[in-house]
JSON list of C-alpha atoms in Angstrom, two decimals:
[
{"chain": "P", "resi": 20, "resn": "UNK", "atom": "CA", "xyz": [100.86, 99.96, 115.03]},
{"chain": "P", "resi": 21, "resn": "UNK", "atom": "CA", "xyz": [103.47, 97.48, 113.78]},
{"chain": "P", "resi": 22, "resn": "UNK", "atom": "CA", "xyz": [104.39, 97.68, 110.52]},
{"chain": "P", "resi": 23, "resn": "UNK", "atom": "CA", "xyz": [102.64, 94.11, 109.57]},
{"chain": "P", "resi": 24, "resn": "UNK", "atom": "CA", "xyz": [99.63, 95.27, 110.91]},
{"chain": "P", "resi": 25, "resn": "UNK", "atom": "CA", "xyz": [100.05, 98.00, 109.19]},
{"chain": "P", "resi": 26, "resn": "UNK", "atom": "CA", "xyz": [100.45, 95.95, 105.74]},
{"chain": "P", "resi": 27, "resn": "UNK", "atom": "CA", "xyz": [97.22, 94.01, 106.85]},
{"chain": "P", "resi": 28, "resn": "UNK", "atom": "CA", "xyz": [94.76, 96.95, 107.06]},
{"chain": "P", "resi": 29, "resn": "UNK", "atom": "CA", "xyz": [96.53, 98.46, 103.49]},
{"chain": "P", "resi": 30, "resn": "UNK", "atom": "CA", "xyz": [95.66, 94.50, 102.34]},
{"chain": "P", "resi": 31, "resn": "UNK", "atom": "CA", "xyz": [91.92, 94.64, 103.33]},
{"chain": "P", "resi": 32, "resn": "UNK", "atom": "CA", "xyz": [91.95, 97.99, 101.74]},
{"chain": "P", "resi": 33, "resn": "UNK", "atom": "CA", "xyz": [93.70, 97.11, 98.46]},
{"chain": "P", "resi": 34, "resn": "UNK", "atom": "CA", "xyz": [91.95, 93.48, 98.02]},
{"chain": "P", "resi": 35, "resn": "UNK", "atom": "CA", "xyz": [88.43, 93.67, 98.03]},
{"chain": "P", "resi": 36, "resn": "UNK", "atom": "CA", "xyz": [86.04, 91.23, 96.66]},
{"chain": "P", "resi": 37, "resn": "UNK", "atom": "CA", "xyz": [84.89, 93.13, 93.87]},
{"chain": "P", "resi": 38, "resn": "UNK", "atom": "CA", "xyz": [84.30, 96.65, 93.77]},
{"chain": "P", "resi": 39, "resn": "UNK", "atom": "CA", "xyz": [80.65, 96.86, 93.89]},
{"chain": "P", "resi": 40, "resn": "UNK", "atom": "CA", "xyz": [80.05, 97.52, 90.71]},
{"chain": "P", "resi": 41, "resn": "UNK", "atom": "CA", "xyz": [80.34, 101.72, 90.87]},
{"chain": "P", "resi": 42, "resn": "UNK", "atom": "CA", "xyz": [80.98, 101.90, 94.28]},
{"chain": "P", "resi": 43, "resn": "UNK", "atom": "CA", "xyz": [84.34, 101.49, 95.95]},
{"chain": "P", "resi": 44, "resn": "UNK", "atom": "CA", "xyz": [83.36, 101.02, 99.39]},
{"chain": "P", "resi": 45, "resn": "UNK", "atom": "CA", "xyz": [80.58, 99.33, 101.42]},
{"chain": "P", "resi": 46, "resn": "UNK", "atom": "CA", "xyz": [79.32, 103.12, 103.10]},
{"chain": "P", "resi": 47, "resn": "UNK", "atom": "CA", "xyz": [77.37, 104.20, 99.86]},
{"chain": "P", "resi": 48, "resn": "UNK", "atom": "CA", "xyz": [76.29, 107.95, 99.34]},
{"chain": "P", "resi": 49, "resn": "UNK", "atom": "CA", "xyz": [73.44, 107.83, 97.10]},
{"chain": "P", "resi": 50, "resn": "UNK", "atom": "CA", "xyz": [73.00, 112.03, 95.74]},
{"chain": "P", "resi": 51, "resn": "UNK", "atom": "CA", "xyz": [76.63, 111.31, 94.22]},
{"chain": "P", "resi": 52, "resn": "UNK", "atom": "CA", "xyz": [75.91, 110.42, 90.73]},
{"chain": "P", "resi": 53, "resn": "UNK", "atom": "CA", "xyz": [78.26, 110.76, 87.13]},
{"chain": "P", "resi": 54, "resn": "UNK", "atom": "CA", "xyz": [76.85, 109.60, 84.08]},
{"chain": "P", "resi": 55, "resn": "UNK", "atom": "CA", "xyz": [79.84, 108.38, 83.28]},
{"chain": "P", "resi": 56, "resn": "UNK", "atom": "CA", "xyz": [83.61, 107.70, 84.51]},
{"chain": "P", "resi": 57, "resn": "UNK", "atom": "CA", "xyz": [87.19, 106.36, 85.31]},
{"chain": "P", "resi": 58, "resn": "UNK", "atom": "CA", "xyz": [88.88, 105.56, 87.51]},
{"chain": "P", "resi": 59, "resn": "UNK", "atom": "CA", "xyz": [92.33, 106.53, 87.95]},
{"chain": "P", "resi": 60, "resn": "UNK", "atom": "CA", "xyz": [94.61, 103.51, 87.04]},
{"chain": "P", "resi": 61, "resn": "UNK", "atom": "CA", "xyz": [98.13, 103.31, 87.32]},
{"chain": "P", "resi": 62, "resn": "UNK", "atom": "CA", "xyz": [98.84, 107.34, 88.08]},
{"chain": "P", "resi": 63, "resn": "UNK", "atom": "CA", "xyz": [97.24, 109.86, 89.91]},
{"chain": "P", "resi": 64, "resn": "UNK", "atom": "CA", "xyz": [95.15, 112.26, 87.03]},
{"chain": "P", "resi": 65, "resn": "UNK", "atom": "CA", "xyz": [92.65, 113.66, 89.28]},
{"chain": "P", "resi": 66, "resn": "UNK", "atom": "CA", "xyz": [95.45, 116.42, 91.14]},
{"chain": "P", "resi": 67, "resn": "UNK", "atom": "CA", "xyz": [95.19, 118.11, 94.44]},
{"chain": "P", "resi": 68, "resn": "UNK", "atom": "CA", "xyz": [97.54, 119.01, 96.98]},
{"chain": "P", "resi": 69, "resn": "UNK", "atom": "CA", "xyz": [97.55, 116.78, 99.85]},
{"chain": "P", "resi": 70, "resn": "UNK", "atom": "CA", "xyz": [97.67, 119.51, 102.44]},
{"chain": "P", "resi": 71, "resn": "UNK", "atom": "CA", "xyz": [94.49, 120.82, 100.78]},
{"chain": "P", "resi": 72, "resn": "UNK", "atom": "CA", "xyz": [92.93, 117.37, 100.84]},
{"chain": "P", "resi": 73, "resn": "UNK", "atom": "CA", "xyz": [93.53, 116.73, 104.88]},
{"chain": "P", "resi": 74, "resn": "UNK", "atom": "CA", "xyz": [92.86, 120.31, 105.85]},
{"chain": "P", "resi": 75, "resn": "UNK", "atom": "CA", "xyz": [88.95, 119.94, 103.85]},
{"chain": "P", "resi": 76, "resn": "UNK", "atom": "CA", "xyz": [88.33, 116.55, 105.05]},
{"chain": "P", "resi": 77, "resn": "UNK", "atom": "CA", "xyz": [89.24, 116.88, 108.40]},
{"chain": "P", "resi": 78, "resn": "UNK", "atom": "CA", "xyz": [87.09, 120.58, 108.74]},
{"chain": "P", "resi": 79, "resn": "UNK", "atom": "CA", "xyz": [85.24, 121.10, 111.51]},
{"chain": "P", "resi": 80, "resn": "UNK", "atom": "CA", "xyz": [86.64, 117.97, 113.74]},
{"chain": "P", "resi": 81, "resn": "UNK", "atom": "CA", "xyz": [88.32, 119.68, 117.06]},
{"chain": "P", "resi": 82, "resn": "UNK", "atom": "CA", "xyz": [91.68, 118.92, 118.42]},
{"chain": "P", "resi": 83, "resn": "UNK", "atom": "CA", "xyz": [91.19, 116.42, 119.97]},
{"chain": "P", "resi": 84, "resn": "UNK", "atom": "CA", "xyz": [89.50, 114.51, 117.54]},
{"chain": "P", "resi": 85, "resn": "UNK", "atom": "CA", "xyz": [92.25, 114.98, 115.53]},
{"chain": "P", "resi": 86, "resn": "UNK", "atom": "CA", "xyz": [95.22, 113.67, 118.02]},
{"chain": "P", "resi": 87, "resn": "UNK", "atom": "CA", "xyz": [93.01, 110.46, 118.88]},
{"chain": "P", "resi": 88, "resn": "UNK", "atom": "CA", "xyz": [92.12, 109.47, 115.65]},
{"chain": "P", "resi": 89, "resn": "UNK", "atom": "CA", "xyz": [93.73, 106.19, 114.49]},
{"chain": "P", "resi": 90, "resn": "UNK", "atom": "CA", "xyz": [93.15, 103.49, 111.74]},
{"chain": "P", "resi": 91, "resn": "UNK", "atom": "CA", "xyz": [92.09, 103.90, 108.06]},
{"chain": "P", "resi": 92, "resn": "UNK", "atom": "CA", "xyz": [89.63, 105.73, 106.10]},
{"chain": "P", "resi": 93, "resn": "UNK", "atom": "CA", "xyz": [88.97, 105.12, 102.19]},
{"chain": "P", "resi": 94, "resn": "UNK", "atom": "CA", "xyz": [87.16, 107.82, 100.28]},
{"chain": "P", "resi": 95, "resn": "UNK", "atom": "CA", "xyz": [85.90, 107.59, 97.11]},
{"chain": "P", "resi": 96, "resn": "UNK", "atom": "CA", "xyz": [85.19, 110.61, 95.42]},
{"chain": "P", "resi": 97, "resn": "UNK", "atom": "CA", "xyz": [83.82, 111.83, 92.10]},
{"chain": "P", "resi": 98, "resn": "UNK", "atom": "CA", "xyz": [85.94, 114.90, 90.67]},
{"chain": "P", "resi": 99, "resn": "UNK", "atom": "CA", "xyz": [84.10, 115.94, 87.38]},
{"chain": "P", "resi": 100, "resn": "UNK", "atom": "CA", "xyz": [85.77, 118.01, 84.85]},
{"chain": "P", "resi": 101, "resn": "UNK", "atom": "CA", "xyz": [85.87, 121.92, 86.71]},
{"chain": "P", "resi": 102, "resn": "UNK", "atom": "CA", "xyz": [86.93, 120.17, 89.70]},
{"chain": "P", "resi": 103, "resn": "UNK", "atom": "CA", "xyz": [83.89, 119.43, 91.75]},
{"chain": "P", "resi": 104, "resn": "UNK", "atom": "CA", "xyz": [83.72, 116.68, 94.47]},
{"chain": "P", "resi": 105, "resn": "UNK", "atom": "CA", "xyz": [80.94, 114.26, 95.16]},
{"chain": "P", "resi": 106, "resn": "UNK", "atom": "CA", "xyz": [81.92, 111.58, 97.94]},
{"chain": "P", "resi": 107, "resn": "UNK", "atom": "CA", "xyz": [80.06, 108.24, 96.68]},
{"chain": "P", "resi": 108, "resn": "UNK", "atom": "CA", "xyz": [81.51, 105.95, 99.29]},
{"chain": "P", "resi": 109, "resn": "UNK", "atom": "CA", "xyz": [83.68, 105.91, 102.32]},
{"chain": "P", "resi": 110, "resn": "UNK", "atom": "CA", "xyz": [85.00, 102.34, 104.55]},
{"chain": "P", "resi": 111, "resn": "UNK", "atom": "CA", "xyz": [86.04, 103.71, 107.96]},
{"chain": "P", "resi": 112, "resn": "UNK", "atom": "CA", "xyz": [88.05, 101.45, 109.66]},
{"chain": "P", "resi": 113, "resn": "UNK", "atom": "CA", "xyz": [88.67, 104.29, 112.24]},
{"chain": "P", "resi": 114, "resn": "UNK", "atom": "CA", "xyz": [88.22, 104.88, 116.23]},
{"chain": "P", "resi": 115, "resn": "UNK", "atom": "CA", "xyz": [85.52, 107.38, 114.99]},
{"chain": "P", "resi": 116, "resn": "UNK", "atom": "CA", "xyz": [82.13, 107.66, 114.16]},
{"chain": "P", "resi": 117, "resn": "UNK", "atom": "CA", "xyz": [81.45, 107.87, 110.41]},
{"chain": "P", "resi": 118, "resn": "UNK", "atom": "CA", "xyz": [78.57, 111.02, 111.36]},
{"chain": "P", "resi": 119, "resn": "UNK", "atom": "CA", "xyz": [81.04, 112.65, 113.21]},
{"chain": "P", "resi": 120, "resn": "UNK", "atom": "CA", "xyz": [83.54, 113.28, 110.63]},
{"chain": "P", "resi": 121, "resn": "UNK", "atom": "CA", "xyz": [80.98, 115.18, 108.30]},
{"chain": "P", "resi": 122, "resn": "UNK", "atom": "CA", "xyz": [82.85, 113.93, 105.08]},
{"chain": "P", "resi": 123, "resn": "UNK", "atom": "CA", "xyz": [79.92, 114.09, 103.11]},
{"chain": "P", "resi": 124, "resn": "UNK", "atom": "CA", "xyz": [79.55, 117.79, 103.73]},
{"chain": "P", "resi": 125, "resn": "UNK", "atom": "CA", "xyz": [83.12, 118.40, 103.83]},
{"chain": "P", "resi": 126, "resn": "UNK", "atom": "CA", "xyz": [83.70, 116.60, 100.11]},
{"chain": "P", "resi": 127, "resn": "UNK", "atom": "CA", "xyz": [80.80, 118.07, 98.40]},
{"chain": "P", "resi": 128, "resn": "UNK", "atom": "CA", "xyz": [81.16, 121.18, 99.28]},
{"chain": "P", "resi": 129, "resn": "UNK", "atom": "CA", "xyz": [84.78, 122.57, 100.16]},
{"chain": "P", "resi": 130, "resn": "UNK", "atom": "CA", "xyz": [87.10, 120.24, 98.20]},
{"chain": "P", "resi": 131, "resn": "UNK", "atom": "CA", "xyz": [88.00, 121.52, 94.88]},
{"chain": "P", "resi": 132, "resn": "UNK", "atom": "CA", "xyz": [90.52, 120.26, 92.50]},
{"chain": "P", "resi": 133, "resn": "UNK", "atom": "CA", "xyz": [92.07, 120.74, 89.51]},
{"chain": "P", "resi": 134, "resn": "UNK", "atom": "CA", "xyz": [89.98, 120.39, 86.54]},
{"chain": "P", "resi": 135, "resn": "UNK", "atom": "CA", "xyz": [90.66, 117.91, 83.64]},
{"chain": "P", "resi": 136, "resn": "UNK", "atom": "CA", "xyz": [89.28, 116.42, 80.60]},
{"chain": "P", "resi": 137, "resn": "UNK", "atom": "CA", "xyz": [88.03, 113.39, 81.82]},
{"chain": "P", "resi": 138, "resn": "UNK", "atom": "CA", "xyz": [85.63, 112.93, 84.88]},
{"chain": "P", "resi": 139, "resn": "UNK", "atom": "CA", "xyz": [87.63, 110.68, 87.29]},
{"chain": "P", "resi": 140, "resn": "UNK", "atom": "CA", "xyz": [86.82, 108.33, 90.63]},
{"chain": "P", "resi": 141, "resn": "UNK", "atom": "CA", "xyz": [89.60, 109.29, 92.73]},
{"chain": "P", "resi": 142, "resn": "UNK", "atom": "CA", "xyz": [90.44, 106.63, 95.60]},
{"chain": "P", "resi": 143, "resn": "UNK", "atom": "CA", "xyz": [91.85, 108.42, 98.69]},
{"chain": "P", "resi": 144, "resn": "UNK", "atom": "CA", "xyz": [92.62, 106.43, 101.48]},
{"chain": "P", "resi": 145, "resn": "UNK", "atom": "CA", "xyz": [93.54, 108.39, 104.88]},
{"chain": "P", "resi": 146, "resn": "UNK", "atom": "CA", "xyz": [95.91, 106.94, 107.75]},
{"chain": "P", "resi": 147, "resn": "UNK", "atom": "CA", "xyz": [95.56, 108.57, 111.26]},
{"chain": "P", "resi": 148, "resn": "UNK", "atom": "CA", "xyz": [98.34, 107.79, 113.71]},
{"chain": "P", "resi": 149, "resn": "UNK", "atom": "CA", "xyz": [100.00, 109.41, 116.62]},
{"chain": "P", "resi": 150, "resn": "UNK", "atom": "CA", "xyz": [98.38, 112.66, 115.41]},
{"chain": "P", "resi": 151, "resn": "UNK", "atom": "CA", "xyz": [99.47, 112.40, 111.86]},
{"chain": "P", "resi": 152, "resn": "UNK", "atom": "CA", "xyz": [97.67, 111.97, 108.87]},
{"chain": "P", "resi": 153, "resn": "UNK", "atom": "CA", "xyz": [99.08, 110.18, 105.26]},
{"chain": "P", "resi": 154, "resn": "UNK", "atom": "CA", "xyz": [97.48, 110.34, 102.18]},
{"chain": "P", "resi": 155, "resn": "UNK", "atom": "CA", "xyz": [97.91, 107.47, 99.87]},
{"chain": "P", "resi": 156, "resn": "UNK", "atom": "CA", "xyz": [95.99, 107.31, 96.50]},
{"chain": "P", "resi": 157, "resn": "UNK", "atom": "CA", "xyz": [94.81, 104.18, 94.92]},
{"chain": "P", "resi": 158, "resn": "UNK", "atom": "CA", "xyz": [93.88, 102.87, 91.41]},
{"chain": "P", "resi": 159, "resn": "UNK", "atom": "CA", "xyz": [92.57, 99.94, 89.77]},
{"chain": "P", "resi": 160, "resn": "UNK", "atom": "CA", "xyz": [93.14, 98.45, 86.43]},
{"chain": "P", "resi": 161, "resn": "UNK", "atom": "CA", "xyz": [91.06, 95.19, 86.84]},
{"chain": "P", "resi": 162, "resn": "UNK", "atom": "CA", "xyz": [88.17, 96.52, 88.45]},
{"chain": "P", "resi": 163, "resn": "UNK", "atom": "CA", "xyz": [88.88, 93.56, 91.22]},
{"chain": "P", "resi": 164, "resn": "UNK", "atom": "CA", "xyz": [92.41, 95.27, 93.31]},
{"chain": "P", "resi": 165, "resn": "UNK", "atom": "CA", "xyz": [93.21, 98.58, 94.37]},
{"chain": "P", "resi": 166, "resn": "UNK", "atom": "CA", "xyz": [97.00, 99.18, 94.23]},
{"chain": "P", "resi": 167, "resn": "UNK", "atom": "CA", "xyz": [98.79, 102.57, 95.61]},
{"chain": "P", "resi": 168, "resn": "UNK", "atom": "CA", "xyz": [99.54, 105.14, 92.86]},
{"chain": "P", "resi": 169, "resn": "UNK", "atom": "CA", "xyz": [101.96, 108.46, 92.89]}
]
């Protein structure tokens, strides 16, 4: 993929048209439910190493899954304070079905992070290409944009 193609899926990803009120992305997950939440803004407060975060999400799916996967998934997942996951909503804009990837079950109950004091929405968004896999993690201060956070 050339790298302005590249910046044009990370746009429609960053720039959405509202955030639908609690969820991030159109694919809604409806057993996933906080009382109440942030979202991460301008750093990363929900941790987890990113090896950990691939290796969960991507359980189960075979080699060759894997290696043909390309394009962009966005996960957004609830981390309460011991570290749980709930995945509320995923935007796949992948070669792959959204049932064959088994987030749901993968998220909700394998992925574990580190606990904090608040309970967070943590915005993952996953890039498949030639094999590989990046992690990029996104925040929001205006409740309108998703920007990439470290």
């Amino acid at each position: 993929m050339r790298r302005s193609a590249f910046y044009g899926m990370l746009f429609t990803f960053l720039c959405l048209p509202g955030l639908y009120g609690q969820y991030v992305y159109p694919e809604r997950f409806e057993n996933c439910y906080l009382d109440e939440f942030k979202y991460e803004e301008t750093r990363i407060i929900a941790e987890i190493d990113n090896e950990k975060l691939k290796s969960v999400i991507t359980s189960g799916w075979d080699d060759k899954m894997l290696k043909k996967a390309e394009g962009f998934v966005g996960l957004q997942i609830l981390v309460d304070r011991k570290g749980g996951s709930c995945l509320m909503s995923v935007r796949n804009d992948t070669n792959m079905k959204l049932k064959k990837m088994n987030l749901e079950a993968n998220v909700n109950e394998n992925l574990k992070w580190k606990g904090q004091s608040d309970k967070i929405s943590a915005i993952v968004l996953l890039e498949f290409k030639d094999g590989e896999i990046v992690v990029k993690r996104l925040g929001t201060t205006d409740m309108r944009n998703l920007v990439e956070i470290h």
